[in-house]
Coordinates of C-alpha atoms and ligand atoms in Angstrom, one line a residue:
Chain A
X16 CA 113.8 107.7 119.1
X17 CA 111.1 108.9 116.8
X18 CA 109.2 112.4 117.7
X19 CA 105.6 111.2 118.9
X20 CA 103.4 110.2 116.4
X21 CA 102.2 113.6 114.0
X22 CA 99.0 115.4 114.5
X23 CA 98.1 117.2 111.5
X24 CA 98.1 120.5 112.4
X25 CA 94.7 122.3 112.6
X26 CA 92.9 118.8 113.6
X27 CA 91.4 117.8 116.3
X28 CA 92.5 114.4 117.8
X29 CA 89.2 113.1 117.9
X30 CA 89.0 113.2 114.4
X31 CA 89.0 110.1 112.9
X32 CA 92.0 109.2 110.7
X33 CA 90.3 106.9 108.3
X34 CA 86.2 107.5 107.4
X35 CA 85.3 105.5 104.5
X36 CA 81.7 105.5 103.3
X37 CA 80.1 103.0 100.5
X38 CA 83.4 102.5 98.9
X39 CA 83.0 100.5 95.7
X40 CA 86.1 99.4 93.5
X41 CA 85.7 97.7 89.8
X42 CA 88.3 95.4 88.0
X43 CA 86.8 95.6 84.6
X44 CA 83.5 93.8 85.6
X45 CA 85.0 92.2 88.9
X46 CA 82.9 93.8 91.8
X47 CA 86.1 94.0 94.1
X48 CA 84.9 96.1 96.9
X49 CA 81.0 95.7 97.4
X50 CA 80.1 98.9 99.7
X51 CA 82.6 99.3 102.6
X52 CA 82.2 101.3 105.7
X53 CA 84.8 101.9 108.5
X54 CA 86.3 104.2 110.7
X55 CA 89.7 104.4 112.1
X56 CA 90.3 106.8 115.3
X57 CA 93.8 108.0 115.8
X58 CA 96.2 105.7 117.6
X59 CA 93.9 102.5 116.7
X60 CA 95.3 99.6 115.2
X61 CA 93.2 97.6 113.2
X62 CA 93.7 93.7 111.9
X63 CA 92.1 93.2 108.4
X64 CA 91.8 89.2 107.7
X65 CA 89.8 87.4 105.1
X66 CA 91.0 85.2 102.5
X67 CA 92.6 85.4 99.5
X68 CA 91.2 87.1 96.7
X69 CA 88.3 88.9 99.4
X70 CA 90.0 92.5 98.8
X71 CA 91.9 93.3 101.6
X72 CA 95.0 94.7 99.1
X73 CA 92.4 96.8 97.1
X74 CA 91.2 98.1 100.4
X75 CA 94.5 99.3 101.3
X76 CA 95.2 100.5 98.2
X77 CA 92.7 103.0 97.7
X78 CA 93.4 104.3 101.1
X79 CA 96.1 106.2 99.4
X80 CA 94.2 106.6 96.1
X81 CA 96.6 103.7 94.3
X82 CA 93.8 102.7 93.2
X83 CA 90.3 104.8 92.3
X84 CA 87.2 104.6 93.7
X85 CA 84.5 103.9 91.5
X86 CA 81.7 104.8 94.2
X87 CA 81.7 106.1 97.6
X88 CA 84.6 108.0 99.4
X89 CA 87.4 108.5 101.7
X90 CA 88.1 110.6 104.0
X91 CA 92.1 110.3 105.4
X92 CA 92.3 113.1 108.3
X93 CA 89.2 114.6 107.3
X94 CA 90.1 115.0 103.4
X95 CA 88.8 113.5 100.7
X96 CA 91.2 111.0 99.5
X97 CA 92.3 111.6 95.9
X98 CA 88.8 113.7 95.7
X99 CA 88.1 117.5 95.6
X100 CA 84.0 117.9 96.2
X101 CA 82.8 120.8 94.4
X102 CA 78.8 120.7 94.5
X103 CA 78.8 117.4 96.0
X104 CA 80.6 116.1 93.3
X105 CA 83.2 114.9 93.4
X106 CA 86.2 115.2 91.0
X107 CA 89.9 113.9 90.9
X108 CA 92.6 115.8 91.9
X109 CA 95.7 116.4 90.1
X110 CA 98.7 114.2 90.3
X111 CA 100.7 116.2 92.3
X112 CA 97.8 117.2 95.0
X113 CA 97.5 113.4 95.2
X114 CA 101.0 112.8 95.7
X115 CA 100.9 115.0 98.2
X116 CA 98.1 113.8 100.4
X117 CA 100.5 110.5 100.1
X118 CA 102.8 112.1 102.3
X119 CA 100.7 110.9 105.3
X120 CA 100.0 107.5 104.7
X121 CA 102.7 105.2 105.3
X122 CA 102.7 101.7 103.2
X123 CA 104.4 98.4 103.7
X124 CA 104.3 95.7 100.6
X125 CA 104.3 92.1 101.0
X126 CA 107.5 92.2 98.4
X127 CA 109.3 94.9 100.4
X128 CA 109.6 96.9 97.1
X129 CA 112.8 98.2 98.3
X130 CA 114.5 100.2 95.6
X131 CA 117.3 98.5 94.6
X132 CA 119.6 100.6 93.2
X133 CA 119.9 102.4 96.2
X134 CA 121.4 101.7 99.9
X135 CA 119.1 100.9 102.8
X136 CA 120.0 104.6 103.8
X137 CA 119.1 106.3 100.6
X138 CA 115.6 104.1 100.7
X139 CA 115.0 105.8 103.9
X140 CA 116.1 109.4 103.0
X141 CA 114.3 109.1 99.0
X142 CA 111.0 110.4 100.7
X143 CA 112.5 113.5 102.7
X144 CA 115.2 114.3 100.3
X145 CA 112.9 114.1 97.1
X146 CA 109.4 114.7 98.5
X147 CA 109.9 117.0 101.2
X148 CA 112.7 118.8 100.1
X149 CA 115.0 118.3 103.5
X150 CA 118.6 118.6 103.4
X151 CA 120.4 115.6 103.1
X152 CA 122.4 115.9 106.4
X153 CA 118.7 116.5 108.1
X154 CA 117.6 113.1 106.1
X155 CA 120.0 111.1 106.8
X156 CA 120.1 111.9 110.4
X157 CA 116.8 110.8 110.7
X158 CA 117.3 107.8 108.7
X159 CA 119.9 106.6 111.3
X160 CA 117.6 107.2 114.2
X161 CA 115.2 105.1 112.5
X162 CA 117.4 102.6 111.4
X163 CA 118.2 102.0 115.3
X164 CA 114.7 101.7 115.7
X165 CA 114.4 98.8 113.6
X166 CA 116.9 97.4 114.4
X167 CA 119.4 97.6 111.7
X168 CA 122.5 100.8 112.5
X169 CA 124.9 98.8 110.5
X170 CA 123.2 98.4 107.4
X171 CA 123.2 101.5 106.3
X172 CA 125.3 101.5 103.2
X173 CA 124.0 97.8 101.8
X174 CA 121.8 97.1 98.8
X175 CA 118.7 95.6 99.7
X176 CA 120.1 92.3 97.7
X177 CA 122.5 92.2 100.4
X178 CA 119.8 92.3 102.8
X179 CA 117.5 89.2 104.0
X180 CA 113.8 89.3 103.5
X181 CA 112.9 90.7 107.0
X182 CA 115.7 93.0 107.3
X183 CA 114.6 94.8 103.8
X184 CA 111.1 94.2 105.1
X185 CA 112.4 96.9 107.7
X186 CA 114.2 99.0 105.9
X187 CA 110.7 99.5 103.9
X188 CA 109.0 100.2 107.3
X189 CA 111.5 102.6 108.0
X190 CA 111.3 104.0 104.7
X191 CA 107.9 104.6 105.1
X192 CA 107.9 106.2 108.7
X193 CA 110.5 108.5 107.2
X194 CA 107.6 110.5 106.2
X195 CA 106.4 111.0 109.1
X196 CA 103.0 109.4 108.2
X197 CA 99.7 109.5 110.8
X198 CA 98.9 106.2 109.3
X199 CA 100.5 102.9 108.3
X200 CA 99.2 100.7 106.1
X201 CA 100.3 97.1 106.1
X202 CA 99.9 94.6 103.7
X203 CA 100.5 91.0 104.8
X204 CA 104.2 92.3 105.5
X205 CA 105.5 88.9 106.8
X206 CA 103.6 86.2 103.9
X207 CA 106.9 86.8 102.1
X208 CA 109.4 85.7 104.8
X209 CA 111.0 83.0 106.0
X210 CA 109.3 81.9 109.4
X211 CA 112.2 82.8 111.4
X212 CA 112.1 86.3 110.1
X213 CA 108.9 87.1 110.9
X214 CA 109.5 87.8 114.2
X215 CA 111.9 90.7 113.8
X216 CA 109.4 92.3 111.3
X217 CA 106.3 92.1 113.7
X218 CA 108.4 93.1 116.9
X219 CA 108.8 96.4 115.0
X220 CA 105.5 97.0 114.1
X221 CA 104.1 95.7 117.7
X222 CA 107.0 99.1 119.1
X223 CA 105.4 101.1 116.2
X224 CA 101.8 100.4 117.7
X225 CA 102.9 100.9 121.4
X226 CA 104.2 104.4 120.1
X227 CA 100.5 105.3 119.3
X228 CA 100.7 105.0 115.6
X229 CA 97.5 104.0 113.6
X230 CA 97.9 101.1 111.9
X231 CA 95.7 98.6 109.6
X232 CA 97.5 95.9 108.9
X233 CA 96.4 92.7 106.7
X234 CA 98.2 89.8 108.1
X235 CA 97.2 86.3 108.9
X236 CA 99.7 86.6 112.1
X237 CA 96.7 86.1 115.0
X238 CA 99.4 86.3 117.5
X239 CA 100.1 89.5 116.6
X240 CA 96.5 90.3 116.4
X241 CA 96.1 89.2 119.9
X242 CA 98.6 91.2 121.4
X243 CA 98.1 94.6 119.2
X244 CA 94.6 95.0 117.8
X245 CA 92.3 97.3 118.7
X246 CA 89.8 95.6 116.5
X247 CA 89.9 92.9 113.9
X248 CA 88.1 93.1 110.9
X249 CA 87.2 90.3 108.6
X250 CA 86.3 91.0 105.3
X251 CA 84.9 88.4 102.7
X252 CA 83.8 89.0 99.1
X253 CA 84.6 92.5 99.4
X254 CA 82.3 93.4 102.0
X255 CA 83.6 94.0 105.8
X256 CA 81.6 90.8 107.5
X257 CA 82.2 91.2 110.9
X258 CA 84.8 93.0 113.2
X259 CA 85.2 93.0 117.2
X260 CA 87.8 93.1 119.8
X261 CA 90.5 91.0 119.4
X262 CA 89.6 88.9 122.4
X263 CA 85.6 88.5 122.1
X264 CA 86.9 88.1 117.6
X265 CA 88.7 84.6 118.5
X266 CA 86.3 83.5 121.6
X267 CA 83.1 84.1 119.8
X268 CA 82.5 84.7 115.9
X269 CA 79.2 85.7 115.5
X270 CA 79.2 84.5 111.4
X271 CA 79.9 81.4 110.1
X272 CA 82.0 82.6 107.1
X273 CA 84.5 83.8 110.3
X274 CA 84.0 80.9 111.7
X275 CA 84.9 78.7 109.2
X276 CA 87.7 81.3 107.9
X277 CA 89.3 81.1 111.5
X278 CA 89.4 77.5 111.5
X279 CA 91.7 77.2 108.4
X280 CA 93.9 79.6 110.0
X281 CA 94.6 78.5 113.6
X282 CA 95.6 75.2 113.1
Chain B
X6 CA 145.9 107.9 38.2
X7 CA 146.4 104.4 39.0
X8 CA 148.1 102.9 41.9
X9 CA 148.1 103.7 45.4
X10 CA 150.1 106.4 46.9
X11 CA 151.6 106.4 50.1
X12 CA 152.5 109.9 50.4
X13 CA 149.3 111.3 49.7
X14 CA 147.1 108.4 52.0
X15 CA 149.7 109.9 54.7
X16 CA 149.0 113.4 54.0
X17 CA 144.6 113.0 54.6
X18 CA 146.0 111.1 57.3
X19 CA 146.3 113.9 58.9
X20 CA 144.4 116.6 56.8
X21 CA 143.2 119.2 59.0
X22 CA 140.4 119.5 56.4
X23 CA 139.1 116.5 57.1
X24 CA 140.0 116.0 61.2
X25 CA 137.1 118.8 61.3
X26 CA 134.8 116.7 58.9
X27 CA 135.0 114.2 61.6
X28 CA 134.7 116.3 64.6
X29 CA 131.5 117.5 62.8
X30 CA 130.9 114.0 62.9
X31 CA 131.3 113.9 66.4
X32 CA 129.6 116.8 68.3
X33 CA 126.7 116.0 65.3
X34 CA 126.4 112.6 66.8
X35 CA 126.7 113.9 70.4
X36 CA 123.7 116.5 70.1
X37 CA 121.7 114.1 67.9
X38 CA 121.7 111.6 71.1
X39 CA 121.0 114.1 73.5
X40 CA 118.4 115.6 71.3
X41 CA 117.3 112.3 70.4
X42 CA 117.0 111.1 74.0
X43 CA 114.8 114.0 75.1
X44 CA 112.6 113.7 72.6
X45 CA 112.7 109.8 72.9
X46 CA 112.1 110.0 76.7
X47 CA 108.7 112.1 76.1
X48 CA 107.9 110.0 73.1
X49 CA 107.7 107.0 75.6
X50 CA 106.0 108.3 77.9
X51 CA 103.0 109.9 76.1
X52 CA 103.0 106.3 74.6
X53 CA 102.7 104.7 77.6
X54 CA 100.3 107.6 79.1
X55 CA 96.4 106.5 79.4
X56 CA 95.4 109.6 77.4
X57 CA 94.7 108.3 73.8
X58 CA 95.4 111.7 72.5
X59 CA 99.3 111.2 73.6
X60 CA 99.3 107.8 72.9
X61 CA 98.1 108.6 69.7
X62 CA 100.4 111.6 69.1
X63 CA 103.8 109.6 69.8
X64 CA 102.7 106.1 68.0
X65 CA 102.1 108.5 64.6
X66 CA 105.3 110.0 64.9
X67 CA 106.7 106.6 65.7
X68 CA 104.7 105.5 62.8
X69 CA 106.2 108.5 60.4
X70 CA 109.5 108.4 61.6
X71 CA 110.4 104.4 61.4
X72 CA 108.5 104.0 58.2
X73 CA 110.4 106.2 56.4
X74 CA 113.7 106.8 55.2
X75 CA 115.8 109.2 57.1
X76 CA 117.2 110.0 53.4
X77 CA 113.4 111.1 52.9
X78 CA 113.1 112.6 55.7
X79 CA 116.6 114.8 55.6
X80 CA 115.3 115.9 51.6
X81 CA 111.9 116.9 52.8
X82 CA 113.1 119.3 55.6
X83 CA 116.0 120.6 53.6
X84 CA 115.0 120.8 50.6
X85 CA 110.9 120.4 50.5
X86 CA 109.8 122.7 53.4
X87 CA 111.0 125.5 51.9
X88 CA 108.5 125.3 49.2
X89 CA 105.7 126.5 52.1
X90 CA 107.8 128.8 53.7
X91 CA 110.3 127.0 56.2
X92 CA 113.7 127.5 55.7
X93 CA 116.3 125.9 57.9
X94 CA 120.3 126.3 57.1
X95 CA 121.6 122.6 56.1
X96 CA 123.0 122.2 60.2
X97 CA 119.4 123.0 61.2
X98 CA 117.8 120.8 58.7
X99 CA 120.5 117.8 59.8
X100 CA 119.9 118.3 63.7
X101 CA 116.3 118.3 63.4
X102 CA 116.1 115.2 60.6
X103 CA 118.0 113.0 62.5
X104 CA 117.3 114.1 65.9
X105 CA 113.5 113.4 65.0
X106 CA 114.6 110.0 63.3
X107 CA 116.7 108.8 66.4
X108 CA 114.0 110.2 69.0
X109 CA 111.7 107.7 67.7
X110 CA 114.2 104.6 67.6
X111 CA 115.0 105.5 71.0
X112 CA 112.0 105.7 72.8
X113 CA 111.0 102.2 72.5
X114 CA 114.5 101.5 74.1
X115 CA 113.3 103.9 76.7
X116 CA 110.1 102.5 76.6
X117 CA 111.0 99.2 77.0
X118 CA 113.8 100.1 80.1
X119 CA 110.7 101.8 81.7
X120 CA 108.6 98.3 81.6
X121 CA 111.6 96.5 82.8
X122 CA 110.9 97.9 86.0
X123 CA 108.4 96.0 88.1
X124 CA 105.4 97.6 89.4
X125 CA 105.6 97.7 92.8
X126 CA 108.9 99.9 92.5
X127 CA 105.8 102.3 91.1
X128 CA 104.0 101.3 93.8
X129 CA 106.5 102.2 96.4
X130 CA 107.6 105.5 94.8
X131 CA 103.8 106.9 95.1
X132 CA 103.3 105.8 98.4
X133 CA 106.1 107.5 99.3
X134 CA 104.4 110.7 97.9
X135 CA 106.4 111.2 94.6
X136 CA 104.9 112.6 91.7
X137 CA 105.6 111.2 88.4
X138 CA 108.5 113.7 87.7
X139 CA 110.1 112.8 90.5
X140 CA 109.5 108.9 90.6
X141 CA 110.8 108.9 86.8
X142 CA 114.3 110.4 87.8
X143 CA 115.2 108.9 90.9
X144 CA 113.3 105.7 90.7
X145 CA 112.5 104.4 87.5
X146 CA 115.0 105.9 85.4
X147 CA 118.3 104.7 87.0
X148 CA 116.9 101.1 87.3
X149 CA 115.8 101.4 83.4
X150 CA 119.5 102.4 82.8
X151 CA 120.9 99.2 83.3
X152 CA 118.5 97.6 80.7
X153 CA 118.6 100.5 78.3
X154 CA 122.5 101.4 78.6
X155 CA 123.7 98.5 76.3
X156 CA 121.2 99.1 73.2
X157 CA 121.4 103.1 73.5
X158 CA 125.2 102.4 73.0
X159 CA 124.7 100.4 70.4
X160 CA 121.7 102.9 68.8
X161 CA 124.6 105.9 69.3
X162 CA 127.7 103.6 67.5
X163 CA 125.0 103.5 64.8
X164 CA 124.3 106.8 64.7
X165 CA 128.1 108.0 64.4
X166 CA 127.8 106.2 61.0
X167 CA 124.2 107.0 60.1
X168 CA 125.4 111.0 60.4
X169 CA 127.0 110.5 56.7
X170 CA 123.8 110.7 55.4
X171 CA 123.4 114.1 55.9
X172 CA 125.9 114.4 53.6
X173 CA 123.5 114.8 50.9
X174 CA 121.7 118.2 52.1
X175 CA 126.2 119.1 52.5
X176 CA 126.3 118.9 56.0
X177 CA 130.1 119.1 55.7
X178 CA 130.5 115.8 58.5
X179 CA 133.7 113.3 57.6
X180 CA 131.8 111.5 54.7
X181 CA 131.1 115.2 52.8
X182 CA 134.4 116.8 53.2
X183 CA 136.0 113.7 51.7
X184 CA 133.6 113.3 48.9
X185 CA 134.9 117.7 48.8
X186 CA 138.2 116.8 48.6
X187 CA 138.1 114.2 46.2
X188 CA 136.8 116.6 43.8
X189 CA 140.0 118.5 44.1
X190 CA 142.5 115.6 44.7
X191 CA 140.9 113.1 42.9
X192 CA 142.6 110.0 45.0
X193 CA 139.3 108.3 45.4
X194 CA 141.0 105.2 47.4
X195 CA 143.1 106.7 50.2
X196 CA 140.5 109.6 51.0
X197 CA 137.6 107.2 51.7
X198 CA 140.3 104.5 53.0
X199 CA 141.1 107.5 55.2
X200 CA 137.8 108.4 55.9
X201 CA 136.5 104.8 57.0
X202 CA 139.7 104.6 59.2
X203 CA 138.4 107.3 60.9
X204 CA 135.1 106.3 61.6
X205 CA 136.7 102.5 62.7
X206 CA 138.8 105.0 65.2
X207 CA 135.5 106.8 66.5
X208 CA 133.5 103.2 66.8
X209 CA 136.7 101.6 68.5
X210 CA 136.6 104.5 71.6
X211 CA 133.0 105.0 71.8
X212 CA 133.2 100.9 72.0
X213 CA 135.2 101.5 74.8
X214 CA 133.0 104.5 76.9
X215 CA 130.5 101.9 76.0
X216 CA 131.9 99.0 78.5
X217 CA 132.8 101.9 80.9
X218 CA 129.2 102.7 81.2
X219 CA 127.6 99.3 81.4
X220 CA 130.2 98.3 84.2
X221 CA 128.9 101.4 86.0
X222 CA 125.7 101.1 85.6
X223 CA 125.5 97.7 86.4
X224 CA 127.4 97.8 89.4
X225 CA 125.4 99.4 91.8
X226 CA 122.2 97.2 90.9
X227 CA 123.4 94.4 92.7
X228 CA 122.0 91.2 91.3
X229 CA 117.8 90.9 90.8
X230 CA 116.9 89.1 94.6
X231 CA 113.8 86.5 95.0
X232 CA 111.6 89.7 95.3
X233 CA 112.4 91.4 92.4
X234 CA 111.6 90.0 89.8
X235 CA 112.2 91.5 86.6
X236 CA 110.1 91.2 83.6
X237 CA 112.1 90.2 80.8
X238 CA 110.4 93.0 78.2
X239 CA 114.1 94.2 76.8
X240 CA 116.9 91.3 75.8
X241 CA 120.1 92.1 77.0
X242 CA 121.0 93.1 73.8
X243 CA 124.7 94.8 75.0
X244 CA 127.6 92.6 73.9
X245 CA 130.1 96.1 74.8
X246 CA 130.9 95.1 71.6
X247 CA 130.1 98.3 69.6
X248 CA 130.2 97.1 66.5
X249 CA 126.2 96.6 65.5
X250 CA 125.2 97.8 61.9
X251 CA 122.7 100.2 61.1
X252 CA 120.5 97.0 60.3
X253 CA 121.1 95.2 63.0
X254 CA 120.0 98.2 65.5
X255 CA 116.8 98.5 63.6
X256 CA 116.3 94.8 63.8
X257 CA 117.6 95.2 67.6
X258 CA 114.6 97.7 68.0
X259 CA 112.0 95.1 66.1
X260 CA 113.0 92.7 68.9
X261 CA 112.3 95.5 71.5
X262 CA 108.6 95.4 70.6
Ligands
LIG22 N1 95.0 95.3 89.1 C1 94.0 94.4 89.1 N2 93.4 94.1 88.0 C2 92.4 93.2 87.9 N3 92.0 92.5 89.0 C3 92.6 92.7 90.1 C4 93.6 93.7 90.3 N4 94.0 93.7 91.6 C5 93.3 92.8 92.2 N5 92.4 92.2 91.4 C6 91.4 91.2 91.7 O1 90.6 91.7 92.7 C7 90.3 90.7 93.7 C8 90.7 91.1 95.0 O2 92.1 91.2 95.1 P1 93.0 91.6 96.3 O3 92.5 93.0 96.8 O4 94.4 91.5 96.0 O5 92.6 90.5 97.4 P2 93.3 90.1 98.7 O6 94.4 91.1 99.0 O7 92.3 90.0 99.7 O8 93.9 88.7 98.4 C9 91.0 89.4 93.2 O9 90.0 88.7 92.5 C10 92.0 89.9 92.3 O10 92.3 89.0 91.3
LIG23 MG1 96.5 90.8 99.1

């Protein structure tokens, strides 16, 4: 099985893996992200709903710096997301210091985004072998331990068009952990499947959170919600409206925006 | 000297002389792609870069190099730059003409394999952590290769053929060291029938690497699934045919745009 979740060395584990602060994100003269605010301690799994077009994928996205910020920051393990601050300002790293901060942050795409020309175990080994510089025996090792844990030892040596949707769906979560990451990022990872795939995909992610990794995941799954999230967060016109416990998030939503949201989505 | 004469079309047959015109031929054409490539691959990317400096660096020498003749270009490097100082030996002067001229015919193939691939394969390659370097070799480029194989094979048949032009700065390639010989033989006919036959024999092999390489690169890139879609930015120009003219790889490359 996987080594316990990472601790970046030199950290405390009471320090927050995710601060963001005021984060504001532009598309041209599309106010995407209005001023968000959260915090994410280690271990915590967090549930980001809202509907379509409210920024949830932006949100993720400029977690790891996919996207820029236009205002406000992030802070991933205590550093400053795609930022260097000298004098309090702040100013955009290289590509390659960026690219490296990536390493920690794991991310899952609603289209899997599997690389196709290579086999489900090269996916998993293209991060160590390529970004970390292992050795390929070490890689691939690894890549077969984490293969077991998803479920999938025998597909080592397929193409992910030989694959169905939730079996490349995790191969890309295994890709992802490959790295090691302190933090998964999840975006709606089972709108793409069939229905009767989407168990296999959130049984992994529901042994990934027992495991102690921190996780936000954007999915409209409330069952997995119930039985994983720390918190749920519900975010609307990019703004974060309202979060709570999972429980007291379904019995009682204090806004009416949730409310209504919630309604769409449980029946 | 009428008529045509066996004996002698036998003899250039096999003419030593001018088996190393067309081995000039050859490794010209050979170092041209490989030159042209490298340059093309750094062409494409500046043009796709979100500096305007680059962008505007590559689309003027786009602009320079496809809207003028390489016959232009070839005289001005051989036989103009001297005039302020630059002097290059006529194999210089031919490498660095046509190397410049293919570079920019070949980046928008490049260019236009690199769009092929969808975004999210971008996407997935920086999450994992790679940097560009990186995510351009083991991500982008090998998927690109499948689009970009069939017109760079066709761009390189071209270019075996487009090499004769250097004949007019006396690169000795096949086309020269017939033009040579006639002057000392004076059997216009069989040289040049010679001299195409051996181009035909070049185009006919390279025609066959060709297929080789389009089987193999399209055989691990097992077909497009539901989730990856590919943007349809470069037609599927490759008929493993080999046998596109000069024109038709330019008008090829007008399609690419
Ligand atoms: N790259 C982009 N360029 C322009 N607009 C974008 C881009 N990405 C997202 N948007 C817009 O930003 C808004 C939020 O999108 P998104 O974050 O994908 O929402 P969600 O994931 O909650 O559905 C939408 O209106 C979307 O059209
Ligand atoms: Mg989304």
């Amino acid at each position: 099985m996987r080594e316990p979740v990472k601790q970046t060395p030199g950290t405390d584990p009471t320090q927050p893996v995710v601060e963001a602060e005021d984060v504001h994100k532009y598309f041209g003269s599309l106010h995407v992200l209005r001023g968000v605010g959260m915090e994410v301690q280690r271990g915590e799994v967090i549930v980001l709903i809202g509907p379509s077009g409210s920024g949830k994928s932006t949100l993720l996205r400029c977690l790891n710096h996919l996207e820029k910020l236009d205002r406000g920051r992030i802070l991933v393990n205590g550093h400053p997301m795609g930022y260097r601050e000298v004098n309090g300002r702040r100013v955009e790293l290289r590509e390659r210091e960026v690219a490296k901060q990536r390493r920690d942050v794991g991310m899952v795409f609603q289209q899997f985004n599997l690389f196709p020309h290579l086999t489900a175990l090269e996916n998993i080994t293209a991060g160590p072998i390529h970004v970390l510089q292992r050795k390929k025996e070490e890689a691939e090792a690894q890549a077969r331990q984490l293969l077991e844990m998803v479920g999938l030892p025998f597909k080592a040596h397929a193409y992910p068009a030989q694959l169905s949707g939730g079996q490349q769906q995790r191969i890309a979560i295994a890709r992802a952990l490959a790295m090691n990451p302190t933090l998964m990022l999840f975006d709606e990872p089972t709108s793409a499947l069939d229905p009767e795939m989407i168990t296999e995909v959130l049984d992994v992610m529901l042994k990934l959170s027992d495991q102690g990794m921190t996780m936000i995941v954007v999915t409209h799954e409330m069952g997995f919600a119930k039985a994983a999230a720390d918190r749920i967060i519900f975010m609307d016109e990019g703004r974060l409206v309202e979060e709570a416990p999972a429980t007291q998030f379904f019995a009682n939503p204090r806004h009416e925006r949730t409310r209504q949201f919630l309604s769409k989505i449980l029946h | 000297m009428p008529g045509w004469d066996w004996n002698a079309f036998g003899r250039y047959l096999i003419s030593g002389y001018l088996l190393e015109g067309a081995w000039t031929t050859i490794w010209l054409s050979v170092v041209v792609m490989v030159l042209g490539l490298l340059l093309g691959l750094v062409a494409a990317i500046m043009n796709m870069s979100k500096s305007p400096v680059l962008q505007g660096i590559a689309k003027f020498y786009l602009w320079i190099m496809r809207g003028t003749p390489l016959l232009v270009q070839l005289i001005i490097i051989y036989t103009g730059l001297p005039q302020i100082g630059i002097r290059l030996n006529v194999v210089q002067s031919a490498l660095l003409g046509l190397s410049l001229n293919e570079g920019a015919y070949l980046s928008e193939i490049i260019r236009a394999g690199i769009l092929s691939v969808p975004k999210g394969q971008f996407d997935a390659a920086r999450a994992l952590g790679m940097d560009s370097s990186t995510l351009m070799r083991v991500i982008v480029l090998p998927q690109a290769a499948r689009v970009m194989i069939p017109p760079l094979g066709n761009n390189f048949n071209g270019l075996l053929k487009t090499t004769s032009i250097t004949s007019v700065i006396s690169m000795e390639e096949l086309l020269r060291r017939g033009q040579m010989l006639i002057q000392v033989e004076f059997r216009v006919l069989e040289i040049f029938v010679v001299a195409a036959l051996y181009y035909l024999v070049m185009i006919t092999l390279w025609g066959m690497v060709q297929r080789r390489l389009e089987a193999h690169y399209g055989r691990s890139v097992a077909p497009a699934t539901t989730t990856e879609r590919r943007s349809t930015v470069a037609p599927d120009s490759g008929n493993g045919e080999g046998a596109a003219t000069a024109v038709e790889r330019r008008e090829m490359e007008h399609d690419l745009r």
